[in-house]
Short mmCIF file of C-alpha atoms in Angstrom, two decimals:
data_model
loop_
_atom_site.label_atom_id
_atom_site.label_comp_id
_atom_site.label_asym_id
_atom_site.label_seq_id
_atom_site.Cartn_x
_atom_site.Cartn_y
_atom_site.Cartn_z
CA UNK A 58 111.23 125.40 98.74
CA UNK A 59 111.27 128.42 96.70
CA UNK A 60 109.49 130.83 97.55
CA UNK A 61 106.49 130.08 95.14
CA UNK A 62 106.04 126.10 95.89
CA UNK A 63 106.05 127.38 99.99
CA UNK A 64 102.61 130.00 98.71
CA UNK A 65 101.22 127.15 97.12
CA UNK A 66 102.60 123.66 99.17
CA UNK A 67 101.03 126.20 102.43
CA UNK A 68 97.79 126.62 100.76
CA UNK A 69 97.50 122.61 99.97
CA UNK A 70 98.58 121.90 103.42
CA UNK A 71 95.01 124.08 104.35
CA UNK A 72 92.73 122.65 102.13
CA UNK A 73 93.56 119.13 103.60
CA UNK A 74 93.40 120.06 107.03
CA UNK A 75 90.57 122.43 105.92
CA UNK A 76 88.70 119.12 104.53
CA UNK A 77 89.29 117.11 107.07
CA UNK A 78 87.99 118.68 109.38
CA UNK A 79 84.77 118.54 107.71
CA UNK A 80 84.70 115.11 107.62
CA UNK A 81 85.94 114.89 110.92
CA UNK A 82 82.96 116.45 112.14
CA UNK A 83 80.34 114.73 110.12
CA UNK A 84 82.31 111.54 111.35
CA UNK A 85 82.14 112.87 114.92
CA UNK A 86 78.66 113.44 115.08
CA UNK A 87 77.41 110.62 113.38
CA UNK A 88 79.91 108.24 116.20
CA UNK A 89 80.19 110.18 119.07
CA UNK A 90 81.32 107.12 120.84
CA UNK A 91 84.27 104.54 120.81
CA UNK A 92 83.92 102.19 118.13
CA UNK A 93 86.52 98.44 117.42
CA UNK A 94 89.04 98.83 118.92
CA UNK A 95 88.48 103.07 120.15
CA UNK A 96 86.75 101.14 123.11
CA UNK A 97 90.47 100.13 124.33
CA UNK A 98 92.72 103.42 123.26
CA UNK A 99 90.63 106.14 124.74
CA UNK A 100 89.20 104.80 128.01
CA UNK A 101 93.22 104.17 128.82
CA UNK A 102 94.09 107.53 126.67
CA UNK A 103 91.77 109.10 129.13
CA UNK A 104 93.33 106.88 132.50
CA UNK A 105 97.14 108.51 131.15
CA UNK A 106 95.14 111.61 131.77
CA UNK A 107 94.24 111.45 135.01
CA UNK A 108 97.91 110.70 135.41
CA UNK A 109 97.01 106.68 136.27
CA UNK A 110 100.13 105.57 134.45
CA UNK A 111 100.31 102.61 136.13
CA UNK A 112 96.68 101.46 135.16
CA UNK A 113 96.87 99.60 132.02
CA UNK A 114 93.84 97.85 130.48
CA UNK A 115 95.27 93.98 128.82
CA UNK A 116 93.61 93.59 125.88
CA UNK A 117 95.42 96.20 124.42
CA UNK A 118 98.97 94.90 122.98
CA UNK A 119 100.47 98.14 121.83
CA UNK A 120 102.65 99.68 123.77
CA UNK A 121 101.42 103.46 125.33
CA UNK A 122 102.95 105.80 122.96
CA UNK A 123 99.61 107.34 121.27
CA UNK A 124 98.19 108.00 125.02
CA UNK A 125 101.51 109.58 125.87
CA UNK A 126 101.84 111.58 122.87
CA UNK A 127 98.34 112.65 123.16
CA UNK A 128 98.61 113.68 126.42
CA UNK A 129 101.85 115.84 125.26
CA UNK A 130 99.33 117.46 123.28
CA UNK A 131 96.39 117.92 124.51
CA UNK A 132 97.09 118.70 128.26
CA UNK A 133 99.28 122.26 127.43
CA UNK A 134 96.37 122.77 124.96
CA UNK A 135 94.20 122.40 127.71
CA UNK A 136 96.17 124.97 130.19
CA UNK A 137 96.38 127.00 127.43
CA UNK A 138 92.85 127.42 126.95
CA UNK A 139 91.91 126.84 130.54
CA UNK A 140 89.66 123.80 129.68
CA UNK A 141 87.68 121.69 132.23
CA UNK A 142 85.39 119.14 132.30
CA UNK A 143 84.25 116.46 129.75
CA UNK A 144 85.83 117.76 127.04
CA UNK A 145 89.42 117.79 127.43
CA UNK A 146 90.71 113.90 126.28
CA UNK A 147 87.49 113.58 125.24
CA UNK A 148 87.14 110.97 122.14
CA UNK A 149 86.13 113.65 120.32
CA UNK A 150 89.75 115.20 121.29
CA UNK A 151 91.54 112.19 121.44
CA UNK A 152 90.81 111.70 117.31
CA UNK A 153 91.35 114.93 116.53
CA UNK A 154 94.78 114.48 117.84
CA UNK A 155 94.96 112.21 114.35
CA UNK A 156 94.34 115.06 111.83
CA UNK A 157 97.43 116.60 113.02
CA UNK A 158 99.50 113.58 112.71
CA UNK A 159 97.69 114.04 109.14
CA UNK A 160 99.14 117.17 107.89
CA UNK A 161 102.19 115.67 108.79
CA UNK A 162 102.35 112.95 106.92
CA UNK A 163 102.09 115.17 104.42
CA UNK A 164 104.73 117.38 105.24
CA UNK A 165 106.77 114.06 105.60
CA UNK A 166 106.02 112.99 102.51
CA UNK A 167 106.83 116.02 100.72
CA UNK A 168 110.05 116.55 102.02
CA UNK A 169 111.39 112.25 101.07
CA UNK A 170 109.73 112.26 97.99
CA UNK A 171 111.96 115.95 97.41
CA UNK A 172 115.18 114.63 99.05
CA UNK A 173 115.22 110.93 97.28
CA UNK A 174 113.93 112.36 93.63
CA UNK A 175 116.35 115.96 94.01
CA UNK A 176 118.85 114.80 91.41
CA UNK A 177 115.61 114.40 88.56
CA UNK A 178 115.97 118.15 87.21
CA UNK A 179 112.85 117.02 85.11
CA UNK A 180 109.69 116.81 88.11
CA UNK A 181 108.41 119.88 88.89
CA UNK A 182 107.24 120.90 91.82
CA UNK A 183 103.85 120.51 90.79
CA UNK A 184 104.57 116.91 90.17
CA UNK A 185 106.21 116.62 93.76
CA UNK A 186 103.64 118.32 95.93
CA UNK A 187 100.69 116.47 93.97
CA UNK A 188 102.38 113.21 94.29
CA UNK A 189 103.12 113.93 98.72
CA UNK A 190 98.83 115.58 98.82
CA UNK A 191 97.50 112.03 96.96
CA UNK A 192 99.73 109.86 99.53
CA UNK A 193 98.29 112.15 102.38
CA UNK A 194 95.01 110.80 100.77
CA UNK A 195 95.76 106.97 101.11
CA UNK A 196 92.49 104.99 101.53
CA UNK A 197 93.71 103.12 104.22
CA UNK A 198 95.29 105.36 106.46
CA UNK A 199 93.49 108.55 105.36
CA UNK A 200 90.52 107.13 106.80
CA UNK A 201 91.78 105.74 110.23
CA UNK A 202 92.79 109.69 110.54
CA UNK A 203 89.01 110.51 111.99
CA UNK A 204 88.61 107.51 114.74
CA UNK A 205 91.71 107.37 117.36
CA UNK A 206 94.27 104.47 116.08
CA UNK A 207 98.06 103.80 116.15
CA UNK A 208 98.81 104.05 112.41
CA UNK A 209 98.06 108.08 111.81
CA UNK A 210 100.99 108.76 114.12
CA UNK A 211 102.61 105.42 114.49
CA UNK A 212 103.46 106.50 110.30
CA UNK A 213 104.17 110.02 110.59
CA UNK A 214 107.14 108.82 112.89
CA UNK A 215 108.77 106.26 110.42
CA UNK A 216 108.10 109.11 108.29
CA UNK A 217 110.00 111.81 110.07
CA UNK A 218 112.82 108.77 111.06
CA UNK A 219 112.96 107.80 107.04
CA UNK A 220 113.03 112.02 106.85
CA UNK A 221 116.67 111.67 108.72
CA UNK A 222 118.12 108.54 107.74
CA UNK A 223 117.69 110.13 104.50
CA UNK A 224 120.16 113.71 105.53
CA UNK A 225 122.58 111.68 107.46
CA UNK A 226 121.41 112.25 110.90
CA UNK A 227 121.39 108.77 112.72
CA UNK A 228 120.93 110.13 116.16
CA UNK A 229 117.95 111.41 115.57
CA UNK A 230 116.71 108.89 113.23
CA UNK A 231 117.34 106.83 116.09
CA UNK A 232 115.57 108.54 118.80
CA UNK A 233 112.60 109.39 116.67
CA UNK A 234 112.28 104.95 115.86
CA UNK A 235 112.05 104.48 119.33
CA UNK A 236 108.59 106.80 119.19
CA UNK A 237 107.63 104.63 116.35
CA UNK A 238 108.11 101.23 118.23
CA UNK A 239 105.95 103.48 121.38
CA UNK A 240 103.46 103.48 118.77
CA UNK A 241 103.75 99.82 117.50
CA UNK A 242 106.56 97.55 118.01
CA UNK A 243 106.71 95.75 114.55
CA UNK A 244 107.70 99.45 113.43
CA UNK A 245 111.15 98.10 114.62
CA UNK A 246 111.96 97.33 111.08
CA UNK A 247 111.56 99.93 109.55
CA UNK A 248 114.43 101.25 111.94
CA UNK A 249 116.35 98.32 110.49
CA UNK A 250 115.54 99.46 107.08
CA UNK A 251 116.86 102.99 107.84
CA UNK A 252 120.48 100.63 108.74
CA UNK A 253 120.01 98.74 106.22
CA UNK A 254 120.28 101.42 102.93
CA UNK A 255 122.73 102.64 105.01
CA UNK A 256 124.41 99.40 104.64
CA UNK A 257 123.40 99.32 100.98
CA UNK A 258 125.46 102.98 100.49
CA UNK A 259 128.47 101.17 101.21
CA UNK A 260 127.93 98.06 99.32
CA UNK A 261 126.86 99.88 96.79
CA UNK A 262 130.23 102.52 96.32
CA UNK A 263 132.46 99.08 96.73
CA UNK A 264 130.62 97.55 94.23
CA UNK A 265 131.14 100.35 91.85
CA UNK A 266 134.57 100.30 93.30
CA UNK A 267 135.41 96.83 92.07
CA UNK A 268 133.22 96.96 89.15
CA UNK A 269 136.23 100.23 88.40
CA UNK A 270 138.86 97.73 88.77
CA UNK A 271 137.41 94.92 86.26
CA UNK A 272 137.38 98.00 83.38
CA UNK A 273 132.53 97.50 83.31
CA UNK A 274 130.67 99.90 81.61
CA UNK A 275 127.82 99.81 83.73
CA UNK A 276 129.59 99.49 86.93
CA UNK A 277 125.74 99.51 89.23
CA UNK A 278 123.96 97.35 87.22
CA UNK A 279 124.20 93.49 88.57
CA UNK A 280 123.70 90.94 85.79
CA UNK A 281 120.70 88.65 86.74
CA UNK A 282 122.16 85.22 85.90
CA UNK A 283 123.11 82.46 87.64
CA UNK A 284 126.36 83.87 87.79
CA UNK A 285 126.06 87.68 88.65
CA UNK A 286 124.35 86.04 92.16
CA UNK A 287 127.27 83.84 92.22
CA UNK A 288 129.34 87.09 91.82
CA UNK A 289 126.62 88.86 94.36
CA UNK A 290 127.26 86.28 96.66
CA UNK A 291 131.08 86.19 97.14
CA UNK A 292 131.07 89.65 96.58
CA UNK A 293 129.21 89.84 100.29
CA UNK A 294 131.53 87.36 101.54
CA UNK A 295 134.38 89.55 101.19
CA UNK A 296 132.45 92.73 102.55
CA UNK A 297 131.87 90.54 105.55
CA UNK A 298 135.15 89.06 105.81
CA UNK A 299 137.04 92.87 106.16
CA UNK A 300 137.38 94.35 109.28
CA UNK A 301 137.93 98.05 108.06
CA UNK A 302 134.30 97.30 106.42
CA UNK A 303 132.34 96.09 109.29
CA UNK A 304 134.22 98.71 111.59
CA UNK A 305 132.91 101.71 108.75
CA UNK A 306 129.30 99.54 109.09
CA UNK A 307 128.91 99.62 112.66
CA UNK A 308 130.28 103.79 113.51
CA UNK A 309 127.66 104.18 111.22
CA UNK A 310 124.76 102.67 112.04
CA UNK A 311 125.33 102.06 116.26
CA UNK A 312 122.11 104.53 117.03
CA UNK A 313 119.93 102.16 115.49
CA UNK A 314 122.03 98.98 117.08
CA UNK A 315 121.62 100.64 120.50
CA UNK A 316 117.88 100.51 120.11
CA UNK A 317 117.64 96.94 117.98
CA UNK A 318 119.25 95.51 121.91
CA UNK A 319 117.06 97.57 123.54
CA UNK A 320 113.93 96.41 121.68
CA UNK A 321 115.81 92.95 122.38
CA UNK A 322 115.58 93.70 125.51
CA UNK A 323 111.75 94.41 125.96
CA UNK A 324 111.01 91.52 124.33
CA UNK A 325 113.22 88.95 126.51
CA UNK A 326 111.65 91.12 129.72
CA UNK A 327 107.95 91.02 127.64
CA UNK A 328 108.15 87.05 126.49
CA UNK A 329 107.49 88.28 122.99
CA UNK A 330 106.81 91.69 121.41
CA UNK A 331 102.71 91.69 121.77
CA UNK A 332 102.13 93.02 125.38
CA UNK A 333 99.17 91.94 125.66
CA UNK A 334 95.75 89.70 123.82
CA UNK A 335 98.32 86.99 122.94
CA UNK A 336 96.42 85.13 122.20
CA UNK A 337 95.09 86.77 118.90
CA UNK A 338 98.52 87.95 117.95
CA UNK A 339 100.16 85.10 116.82
CA UNK A 340 102.59 85.05 115.05
CA UNK A 341 103.59 82.03 111.74
CA UNK A 342 105.06 82.06 108.58
CA UNK A 343 101.78 83.07 106.01
CA UNK A 344 103.62 83.20 102.76
CA UNK A 345 100.64 84.00 101.35
CA UNK A 346 100.42 87.85 102.88
CA UNK A 347 103.31 88.96 100.50
CA UNK A 348 101.14 87.62 97.20
CA UNK A 349 98.45 90.06 98.96
CA UNK A 350 100.02 93.01 99.14
CA UNK A 351 102.14 92.84 95.53
CA UNK A 352 98.11 92.78 95.08
CA UNK A 353 96.85 95.35 96.56
CA UNK A 354 99.95 97.15 95.78
CA UNK A 355 99.61 96.82 92.05
CA UNK A 356 95.57 97.89 93.06
CA UNK A 357 96.05 100.92 94.05
CA UNK A 358 99.44 102.22 92.25
CA UNK A 359 97.11 101.04 89.14
CA UNK A 360 97.22 104.69 87.54
CA UNK A 361 101.29 105.45 88.55
CA UNK A 362 102.96 102.29 87.95
CA UNK A 363 100.77 100.11 85.08
CA UNK A 364 101.38 101.29 81.23
CA UNK A 365 100.71 99.56 77.68
CA UNK A 366 105.01 99.36 77.87
CA UNK A 367 105.24 97.49 80.90
CA UNK A 368 102.54 94.54 80.52
CA UNK A 369 104.49 94.23 76.67
CA UNK A 370 107.59 94.15 77.92
CA UNK A 371 106.18 91.58 81.27
CA UNK A 372 104.96 89.60 77.78
CA UNK A 373 107.91 89.92 76.53
CA UNK A 374 109.98 88.30 79.34
CA UNK A 375 107.45 85.69 79.69
CA UNK A 376 109.45 84.91 76.53
CA UNK A 377 111.88 84.68 76.63
CA UNK A 378 112.41 82.73 79.93
CA UNK A 379 109.85 81.16 80.72
CA UNK A 380 111.85 78.19 82.86
CA UNK A 381 111.97 80.95 85.43
CA UNK A 382 108.37 82.13 85.54
CA UNK A 383 107.61 78.12 85.73
CA UNK A 384 109.81 77.25 88.50
CA UNK A 385 108.15 80.57 90.42
CA UNK A 386 104.83 79.66 89.54
CA UNK A 387 105.75 76.11 91.70
CA UNK A 388 107.19 77.40 94.19
CA UNK A 389 104.60 80.04 94.61
CA UNK A 390 101.74 76.99 93.92
CA UNK A 391 103.87 76.07 96.76
CA UNK A 392 103.65 78.57 99.01
CA UNK A 393 100.11 78.87 98.55
CA UNK A 394 99.02 75.01 99.79
CA UNK A 395 101.26 74.62 102.73
CA UNK A 396 101.43 77.93 103.99
CA UNK A 397 97.75 79.74 104.13
CA UNK A 398 96.52 80.37 107.02
CA UNK A 399 93.02 82.28 108.57
CA UNK A 400 92.67 84.41 111.34
CA UNK A 401 89.29 84.24 112.89
CA UNK A 402 89.19 87.11 113.20
CA UNK A 403 88.77 87.77 108.86
CA UNK A 404 86.58 84.56 109.45
CA UNK A 405 83.39 86.41 111.94
CA UNK A 406 83.73 90.56 112.09
CA UNK A 407 81.96 91.36 109.43
CA UNK A 408 82.22 95.27 109.61
CA UNK A 409 85.63 95.00 108.18
CA UNK A 410 86.20 94.63 104.16
CA UNK A 411 88.93 92.03 104.42
CA UNK A 412 86.21 89.95 105.66
CA UNK A 413 84.16 90.65 102.41
CA UNK A 414 87.29 90.07 100.25
CA UNK A 415 87.79 86.55 101.36
CA UNK A 416 84.26 85.77 101.52
CA UNK A 417 83.77 86.82 97.76
CA UNK A 418 87.13 86.12 96.47
CA UNK A 419 88.61 82.93 98.60
CA UNK A 420 85.92 81.51 99.15
CA UNK A 421 84.00 80.77 96.15
CA UNK A 422 85.86 77.89 95.38
CA UNK A 423 89.37 75.94 97.23
CA UNK A 424 90.79 76.13 94.27
CA UNK A 425 90.55 79.94 93.22
CA UNK A 426 93.19 80.96 95.58
CA UNK A 427 95.64 78.77 93.04
CA UNK A 428 94.08 80.39 90.20
CA UNK A 429 95.29 83.75 91.85
CA UNK A 430 99.02 82.78 91.54
CA UNK A 431 99.82 84.27 87.77
CA UNK A 432 97.62 87.66 89.25
CA UNK A 433 100.76 87.17 91.98
CA UNK A 434 103.86 86.25 89.61
CA UNK A 435 102.95 89.60 87.07
CA UNK A 436 101.78 91.87 90.51
CA UNK A 437 105.54 90.98 91.92
CA UNK A 438 107.18 91.97 87.92
CA UNK A 439 105.12 94.51 88.51
CA UNK A 440 106.31 95.52 91.26
CA UNK A 441 110.39 94.89 90.42
CA UNK A 442 110.52 96.61 87.16
CA UNK A 443 108.89 99.60 88.95
CA UNK A 444 111.63 100.06 91.52
CA UNK A 445 114.97 98.54 88.71
CA UNK A 446 116.29 101.79 89.21
CA UNK A 447 116.97 101.40 92.52
CA UNK A 448 119.85 99.16 93.26
CA UNK A 449 119.99 96.00 93.85
CA UNK A 450 121.35 96.12 97.52
CA UNK A 451 118.77 98.84 98.43
CA UNK A 452 115.67 95.90 96.93
CA UNK A 453 117.08 93.13 99.21
CA UNK A 454 117.46 95.31 102.16
CA UNK A 455 113.61 96.67 101.48
CA UNK A 456 112.27 93.58 100.22
CA UNK A 457 114.10 91.68 103.43
CA UNK A 458 112.20 94.71 105.64
CA UNK A 459 108.76 93.84 103.73
CA UNK A 460 108.69 89.80 103.94
CA UNK A 461 109.36 90.90 108.10
CA UNK A 462 106.15 93.02 108.46
CA UNK A 463 103.52 90.93 106.30
CA UNK A 464 105.05 87.41 106.85
CA UNK A 465 104.44 86.89 110.71
CA UNK A 466 101.52 88.59 110.25
CA UNK A 467 98.17 85.62 110.47
CA UNK A 468 95.44 88.75 110.04
CA UNK A 469 94.93 89.25 106.71
CA UNK A 470 94.88 93.56 107.65
CA UNK A 471 94.66 96.51 104.76
CA UNK A 472 96.59 98.29 107.99
CA UNK A 473 99.78 96.67 107.56
CA UNK A 474 100.18 97.89 103.83
CA UNK A 475 100.27 101.41 104.82
CA UNK A 476 104.28 101.71 105.51
CA UNK A 477 105.41 99.50 102.73
CA UNK A 478 103.16 100.38 100.60
CA UNK A 479 103.77 104.21 101.07
CA UNK A 480 107.85 103.29 101.29
CA UNK A 481 107.49 101.48 97.85
CA UNK A 482 105.64 104.51 96.33
CA UNK A 483 108.00 107.22 97.30
CA UNK A 484 110.81 105.45 95.99
CA UNK A 485 109.61 105.10 92.33
CA UNK A 486 110.21 108.00 89.51
CA UNK A 487 107.47 110.43 90.53
CA UNK A 488 104.82 109.99 87.73
CA UNK A 489 103.42 112.38 85.57
CA UNK A 490 101.23 115.08 86.39
CA UNK A 491 98.00 113.24 84.34
CA UNK A 492 98.64 109.98 86.47
CA UNK A 493 99.07 112.41 89.48
CA UNK A 494 95.80 113.11 88.73
CA UNK A 495 94.53 109.82 88.43
CA UNK A 496 95.43 108.71 91.92
CA UNK A 497 93.91 111.66 93.42
CA UNK A 498 91.34 110.47 92.13
CA UNK A 499 91.36 107.01 93.08
CA UNK A 500 92.55 108.08 95.97
CA UNK A 501 89.28 110.25 96.50
CA UNK A 502 86.86 108.31 95.14
CA UNK A 503 87.87 105.25 97.40
CA UNK A 504 88.61 107.57 100.34
CA UNK A 505 84.25 109.00 99.72
CA UNK A 506 83.22 104.85 98.86
CA UNK A 507 84.99 104.39 102.91
CA UNK A 508 83.35 107.09 104.24
CA UNK A 509 79.61 106.71 103.37
CA UNK A 510 78.95 103.63 103.87
CA UNK A 511 80.56 104.21 107.31
CA UNK A 512 78.26 107.13 108.15
CA UNK A 513 74.68 105.62 106.30
CA UNK A 514 75.69 102.12 105.25
CA UNK A 515 74.84 100.98 109.45
CA UNK A 516 73.63 98.36 110.33
CA UNK A 517 73.11 96.04 114.10
CA UNK A 518 74.24 92.32 115.16
CA UNK A 519 71.40 90.04 116.20
CA UNK A 520 72.77 90.08 119.25
CA UNK A 521 73.31 93.56 119.78
CA UNK A 522 71.05 96.90 119.29
CA UNK A 523 74.14 99.45 118.78
CA UNK A 524 74.55 100.09 115.48
CA UNK A 525 77.64 98.57 113.61
CA UNK A 526 79.58 100.34 110.24
CA UNK A 527 81.99 99.32 107.83
CA UNK A 528 85.46 99.89 108.34
CA UNK A 529 88.39 98.66 106.69
#
């Protein structure tokens, strides 16, 4: 970074942290006691603070990464400040850990954007910094900055891992991947993504070499035809049959392979991925989760991805290839018909926004879920079009990991979309400053509304005197 850019970015980080601290103070004063999943996380972290590492709440589904990180950060502060009493590992102190992760996420996102778009000289420092600032306030992630949840820390270590992978420090990336998995087991998918990007890079190099031998004008482009698909399949088979290629890939990705092996051993010994409360976290083939994610992505990326020209291109594509879209619609309708699953929490817990999304949209009529399919198709096309600058092999890697991260989830939970959305957003071209301002305005408005509802729009259940609050 240039010196001026360093000063401006430092100022942005400071302002972001100050505003977050003010919001944190207000939320903590209004909700002093643990809320929702905090009733499991906070007591468990406090046991770790007391050195009771053998005691474990069977309702907790994740590994102890959040609690270990909390103890590791809080203990030195307690020793330096000579703190004693209930303030040590209190709910407020534990929640504050996520404010630190939020600042780290801002920095990680900025560094990733700089790395991914370093060759594009037209992207000004202001656009890079403002893009990072906007994404650090991504509503679903930002809200859980103020509660003691795993999201902020999970996102930080996953982004840190990907940054190291982009710089070719694969052993460091693998170690950070272990930290990410300790926060949330499903982050093993993003460890695989980092390994997949390395493989995709090797495939791209081999594809370009082969294309140059054929004297092709655009060696990096793969024709979107049946013949093009067949050619890719033949290329992949030839690549996999060459021992030197396999050896080169294994030598580059062995740190990630080691993490995968250790994770496989854990799954075998644990008899599953989930640590506790398995009855509420059963895997299934919920293919419409991809459609929900694409719709979610389209909504939050409207300021940066949608334009008049893109809509025109979609309509032109629809007119030129009606049979392909008809087949895609038919297949999507089949997936919605046969593979839609509804978790009991989605129908019962009226504190979460997905409850109202499902109730007021999907439950209005049994045909609504089918009528939304054309919107899903457009969202999928927009998703593909915004990533058209990426190579085919990179996109196949990302799409595979996206499906692995979303499809097995029975519960519609927007928190599961945080990491795939951020990884999608940092890979599209850096938007113009006016678009970034609109994006930041949208995120700020959603965050303000969410925090306002959480603080002021409390309600009570008939069988409880405790105040209930709306949240993501």
